[in-house]
Structures are given as C-alpha cells and as structure tokens.
C-alpha cells in the first residue's frame, strides 16, 4: 500500500483529517479528567498517587488544543476570515453559555428550580459582569460555572498574533520558526527545573512571546512536517515511550513539590484547591508530552470507514462538549451525585482510577448528547431562516 493510499484512507469523506479529530477527542477527554479531579491530598496530608497520575495524564490537554489551532495557521494574509470564524464559532457560543448559565445559576447550584432560577435572575448584574469579563479578558467575571472559559481568551490572544504568524509562515525560513518555538519552550523547561532545584545564580529567561504562541507555532511545525514521521515505523513506539516518560516526570515533579509543601501547610487538604505547577499546561514537560501525543496520534492509520465516521462525528462535538461539560459537572456535584459516589471508590488507588474513568465517560456522553441536540436545533433554526429569506 502506497503512502498516498494510506493518506487517502486516513481522511474522512468530508475531507477532514480523522487523526486531527481523534486528537480533539483525546484533548477533550483530558479536560474532563482534569475537572472531574479526585482529591490529590487527603485530610491527613497523604498524597493520593493514583489521582495525581490521572491529573498528570490530563495536563497536556490545553497544549494539544493550541497545537491543533496551529495545524491550520493560514499561509496567506487573509487572516480576517479566520478572525470572523473565531468570533462566530468560538466567542459567540461562549457568550451564549455565559448568559444561559447566568439565568440558570440558581438551578445549577441546586438552590432553585429551573424556572425559579430564570425568574430570579439579576439581568443588570449579569450584563455588567459579562461586559467586564469581555473587556478585561477575565473569565472569573462570568461566574462560578464558566471558570473554564479562560481558554477562550487565551485562544483569542493567539488569534491576535495571527498576522505575525501569517508573515512568518509565508516568508520566513523554517529555521526561524523552530528558533521561536525552541526559545519559548526552553524558557518553560528551565522554569520546570528551577521549581524543583533553584539555581544558585540568576539565569536570564527570554520572554518575548506568550507561551500560547510558542505552542501554536509548534503545532504548525509538527503538522506541516508530517511527511518526515507519520509513516515512519519507529514514530509510534518512540512517541508513546516519550509521552509516558514525560507524564512520569510530571508525576514525580509534582509529588516532590507536594512533599515540600505539605509540612508547611496549616491544612494539607487546602492544597487541593491550588493549581499544581507540574499539572499545568504551561509546564514545559506538559508541552513536551503534548508534542509526543500529537505525533503519535497523527501517525496512526485508521483504516475503518465506520470508525472514521464515528471519530469525525464526535470530533465535531468536542468544542460544545468543552463549553457545557463544566456547568453540567457543577450541577451533578451540587445535587450530591458525585459526593455520593466518590467515597465508595476513594478507599483504594484502583477505586480512584475507576471513579475518574466512570465520571469522565458519563460526563462526556451526557455533554455529547446535549451538544448534538443543541447543534441540530440551531441548524434547523438557521435552515428555516434561510428558507424564508430565499422563498
């Protein structure tokens, strides 16, 4: 079978790269794992190793999404079209979610019924907070059930740098792009080392572009250099091994940080509500893990048309799943579902693993069903409007 035949089989009928859709699903699942998040530290100060390992697996999620955005960086100056898609396909749906959750705040918290929550909405306050969140790039203004929307503002930041990326992609030597990528990620890796082993002297760390841009450019480079590795027989085992090594390094790094922090903490369990450094997407190791995961998935050859269609279908739902899974999870937690289930599994490491997997699958499927229904209703409405317009 020729490489062209393989490439053709790896495309779904719509022309979308099925491997990219699989990457979207993987990153979406990682995000849900991160938000399901069993407790990392027990009340008596014990580190829950299985929960920590699950969170290490979830850490590369955001970097993978940024890399996917970089796959399709335009090589021409028509970035206005991309900006329009960002507004209509990303920003507006996110703002719709903000408004909907604003009206359903009492329902999601479990304090009110569905219609009671709508009736008691402070519309003026909702409008004020939404406006302040937009102009301040501050997702905290959007309420407790939209904290995950910080990613939207980071994505918009990437889009603001798109004109520079267009120029670099069209005119710059590829070595220039690799230079930018390596320099940005070098800084993050040095920060990783310093977090564990502070240097006795000050080391200058260049910072001329946000890390989002570095990951975006890295995604562009990995995707456009696909011919060098996608069909190589060593790519999959090597990337799988390096991905596992990066996750283990993140696990051990965060474990060591916790060991140093727990004795100094008044309440060790309070560390569960902080952002662990080595479980953050800005950790250099997480970005390396993302790159290895991306190369591994892009190197897969998915030959079954049925599986390709399923992946394409679910991949098309990942953004709405990302949007709505957080308030759905909040509702499940506030009505006591997760608090009823979790104690039954938390007595062992295997139980924590089963709980995380179970909650992730349930939340993904519920969010997928809601996303599909909402998308189909929206399409019907658009179809009716267009039909009336041209009738």
GROMACS .gro file of C-alpha atoms in nm, residues 133-320:
model
  188
  133UNK     CA    1  -1.536   3.990   3.156
  134UNK     CA    2  -1.512   4.063   2.784
  135UNK     CA    3  -1.319   4.388   2.805
  136UNK     CA    4  -1.093   4.259   3.085
  137UNK     CA    5  -1.031   3.912   2.937
  138UNK     CA    6  -1.139   3.785   3.279
  139UNK     CA    7  -1.341   3.463   3.284
  140UNK     CA    8  -1.386   3.496   3.662
  141UNK     CA    9  -1.645   3.767   3.588
  142UNK     CA   10  -1.858   3.507   3.410
  143UNK     CA   11  -1.947   3.324   3.731
  144UNK     CA   12  -1.851   3.001   3.904
  145UNK     CA   13  -1.978   2.779   3.625
  146UNK     CA   14  -1.768   2.936   3.350
  147UNK     CA   15  -1.420   2.936   3.502
  148UNK     CA   16  -1.304   2.709   3.218
  149UNK     CA   17  -1.366   2.988   2.967
  150UNK     CA   18  -1.023   3.137   3.042
  151UNK     CA   19  -0.913   2.922   2.746
  152UNK     CA   20  -1.132   3.129   2.514
  153UNK     CA   21  -0.936   3.443   2.599
  154UNK     CA   22  -0.605   3.263   2.553
  155UNK     CA   23  -0.729   3.143   2.214
  156UNK     CA   24  -0.826   3.498   2.120
  157UNK     CA   25  -0.475   3.607   2.220
  158UNK     CA   26  -0.336   3.355   1.972
  159UNK     CA   27  -0.568   3.490   1.705
  160UNK     CA   28  -0.441   3.845   1.769
  161UNK     CA   29  -0.092   3.724   1.684
  162UNK     CA   30  -0.219   3.555   1.367
  163UNK     CA   31  -0.099   3.830   1.126
  164UNK     CA   32   0.258   3.779   1.252
  165UNK     CA   33   0.219   3.404   1.208
  166UNK     CA   34   0.093   3.455   0.852
  167UNK     CA   35   0.403   3.656   0.764
  168UNK     CA   36   0.637   3.402   0.924
  169UNK     CA   37   0.463   3.106   0.760
  170UNK     CA   38   0.470   3.268   0.416
  171UNK     CA   39   0.810   3.436   0.409
  172UNK     CA   40   1.037   3.318   0.692
  173UNK     CA   41   1.285   3.035   0.673
  174UNK     CA   42   1.151   2.738   0.872
  175UNK     CA   43   1.458   2.760   1.092
  176UNK     CA   44   1.324   3.094   1.217
  177UNK     CA   45   1.001   2.927   1.330
  178UNK     CA   46   1.193   2.648   1.501
  179UNK     CA   47   1.408   2.913   1.673
  180UNK     CA   48   1.100   3.087   1.816
  181UNK     CA   49   0.947   2.757   1.925
  182UNK     CA   50   1.261   2.623   2.091
  183UNK     CA   51   1.335   2.952   2.267
  184UNK     CA   52   0.985   2.979   2.417
  185UNK     CA   53   0.976   2.618   2.529
  186UNK     CA   54   1.335   2.633   2.656
  187UNK     CA   55   1.221   2.901   2.899
  188UNK     CA   56   0.939   2.682   3.030
  189UNK     CA   57   1.168   2.381   3.077
  190UNK     CA   58   1.418   2.592   3.273
  191UNK     CA   59   1.132   2.708   3.496
  192UNK     CA   60   1.045   2.340   3.550
  193UNK     CA   61   1.397   2.270   3.672
  194UNK     CA   62   1.410   2.578   3.894
  195UNK     CA   63   1.076   2.480   4.053
  196UNK     CA   64   1.249   2.171   4.195
  197UNK     CA   65   1.615   2.272   4.211
  198UNK     CA   66   1.663   2.651   4.242
  199UNK     CA   67   1.980   2.770   4.072
  200UNK     CA   68   2.243   2.937   4.296
  201UNK     CA   69   2.266   3.217   4.039
  202UNK     CA   70   2.006   3.410   3.841
  203UNK     CA   71   1.953   3.271   3.491
  204UNK     CA   72   1.817   3.507   3.227
  205UNK     CA   73   1.499   3.370   3.073
  206UNK     CA   74   1.390   3.540   2.749
  207UNK     CA   75   1.020   3.613   2.723
  208UNK     CA   76   0.914   3.794   2.409
  209UNK     CA   77   0.603   3.596   2.314
  210UNK     CA   78   0.331   3.435   2.530
  211UNK     CA   79   0.363   3.056   2.572
  212UNK     CA   80   0.035   3.011   2.381
  213UNK     CA   81   0.209   3.142   2.069
  214UNK     CA   82   0.503   2.908   2.113
  215UNK     CA   83   0.272   2.607   2.140
  216UNK     CA   84   0.069   2.732   1.843
  217UNK     CA   85   0.383   2.758   1.628
  218UNK     CA   86   0.500   2.415   1.750
  219UNK     CA   87   0.168   2.267   1.636
  220UNK     CA   88   0.211   2.430   1.294
  221UNK     CA   89   0.561   2.287   1.260
  222UNK     CA   90   0.465   1.936   1.371
  223UNK     CA   91   0.169   1.919   1.132
  224UNK     CA   92   0.343   2.063   0.827
  225UNK     CA   93   0.645   1.835   0.880
  226UNK     CA   94   0.419   1.529   0.891
  227UNK     CA   95   0.584   1.364   0.590
  228UNK     CA   96   0.900   1.317   0.798
  229UNK     CA   97   0.742   1.100   1.067
  230UNK     CA   98   0.379   1.000   1.002
  231UNK     CA   99   0.468   0.687   0.804
  232UNK     CA  100   0.789   0.600   0.988
  233UNK     CA  101   0.765   0.268   1.173
  234UNK     CA  102   0.953   0.396   1.479
  235UNK     CA  103   0.734   0.702   1.535
  236UNK     CA  104   0.454   0.536   1.730
  237UNK     CA  105   0.662   0.332   1.980
  238UNK     CA  106   0.911   0.617   2.030
  239UNK     CA  107   0.644   0.884   2.083
  240UNK     CA  108   0.445   0.654   2.313
  241UNK     CA  109   0.755   0.591   2.526
  242UNK     CA  110   0.849   0.960   2.538
  243UNK     CA  111   0.491   1.059   2.623
  244UNK     CA  112   0.489   0.810   2.912
  245UNK     CA  113   0.832   0.934   3.029
  246UNK     CA  114   0.709   1.296   3.029
  247UNK     CA  115   0.399   1.203   3.230
  248UNK     CA  116   0.609   1.013   3.484
  249UNK     CA  117   0.844   1.311   3.515
  250UNK     CA  118   0.545   1.541   3.575
  251UNK     CA  119   0.408   1.299   3.834
  252UNK     CA  120   0.740   1.276   4.019
  253UNK     CA  121   0.799   1.651   3.996
  254UNK     CA  122   0.460   1.738   4.145
  255UNK     CA  123   0.497   1.464   4.406
  256UNK     CA  124   0.825   1.621   4.518
  257UNK     CA  125   0.666   1.967   4.533
  258UNK     CA  126   0.378   1.836   4.743
  259UNK     CA  127   0.623   1.664   4.979
  260UNK     CA  128   0.786   2.001   5.039
  261UNK     CA  129   0.458   2.193   5.070
  262UNK     CA  130   0.254   1.961   5.294
  263UNK     CA  131   0.462   2.002   5.615
  264UNK     CA  132   0.435   2.381   5.584
  265UNK     CA  133   0.061   2.387   5.515
  266UNK     CA  134  -0.179   2.453   5.804
  267UNK     CA  135  -0.440   2.237   5.633
  268UNK     CA  136  -0.279   1.999   5.379
  269UNK     CA  137  -0.616   1.932   5.210
  270UNK     CA  138  -0.631   2.302   5.116
  271UNK     CA  139  -0.360   2.228   4.859
  272UNK     CA  140  -0.632   2.054   4.655
  273UNK     CA  141  -0.771   2.396   4.564
  274UNK     CA  142  -0.444   2.540   4.438
  275UNK     CA  143  -0.306   2.499   4.086
  276UNK     CA  144  -0.026   2.239   4.098
  277UNK     CA  145   0.266   2.361   3.886
  278UNK     CA  146   0.357   2.034   3.714
  279UNK     CA  147  -0.009   1.967   3.633
  280UNK     CA  148  -0.042   2.297   3.447
  281UNK     CA  149  -0.036   2.326   3.068
  282UNK     CA  150   0.238   2.592   3.094
  283UNK     CA  151   0.473   2.335   3.246
  284UNK     CA  152   0.748   2.262   2.993
  285UNK     CA  153   0.712   1.888   3.048
  286UNK     CA  154   0.339   1.910   2.970
  287UNK     CA  155   0.416   2.077   2.639
  288UNK     CA  156   0.668   1.805   2.553
  289UNK     CA  157   0.407   1.542   2.644
  290UNK     CA  158   0.159   1.721   2.419
  291UNK     CA  159   0.401   1.717   2.127
  292UNK     CA  160   0.466   1.343   2.167
  293UNK     CA  161   0.092   1.270   2.197
  294UNK     CA  162   0.020   1.475   1.884
  295UNK     CA  163   0.288   1.300   1.679
  296UNK     CA  164   0.167   0.959   1.799
  297UNK     CA  165  -0.197   1.022   1.706
  298UNK     CA  166  -0.105   1.180   1.370
  299UNK     CA  167   0.097   0.867   1.290
  300UNK     CA  168  -0.196   0.629   1.336
  301UNK     CA  169  -0.352   0.480   1.024
  302UNK     CA  170  -0.725   0.442   1.079
  303UNK     CA  171  -0.847   0.217   0.801
  304UNK     CA  172  -1.207   0.151   0.905
  305UNK     CA  173  -1.457   0.391   0.741
  306UNK     CA  174  -1.707   0.321   1.022
  307UNK     CA  175  -1.457   0.416   1.293
  308UNK     CA  176  -1.351   0.719   1.090
  309UNK     CA  177  -1.711   0.840   1.070
  310UNK     CA  178  -1.759   0.791   1.445
  311UNK     CA  179  -1.438   0.981   1.523
  312UNK     CA  180  -1.536   1.259   1.285
  313UNK     CA  181  -1.883   1.283   1.441
  314UNK     CA  182  -1.752   1.302   1.799
  315UNK     CA  183  -1.467   1.531   1.696
  316UNK     CA  184  -1.720   1.777   1.560
  317UNK     CA  185  -1.887   1.790   1.901
  318UNK     CA  186  -1.576   1.847   2.112
  319UNK     CA  187  -1.599   2.226   2.131
  320UNK     CA  188  -1.963   2.233   2.251
   0.00000   0.00000   0.00000
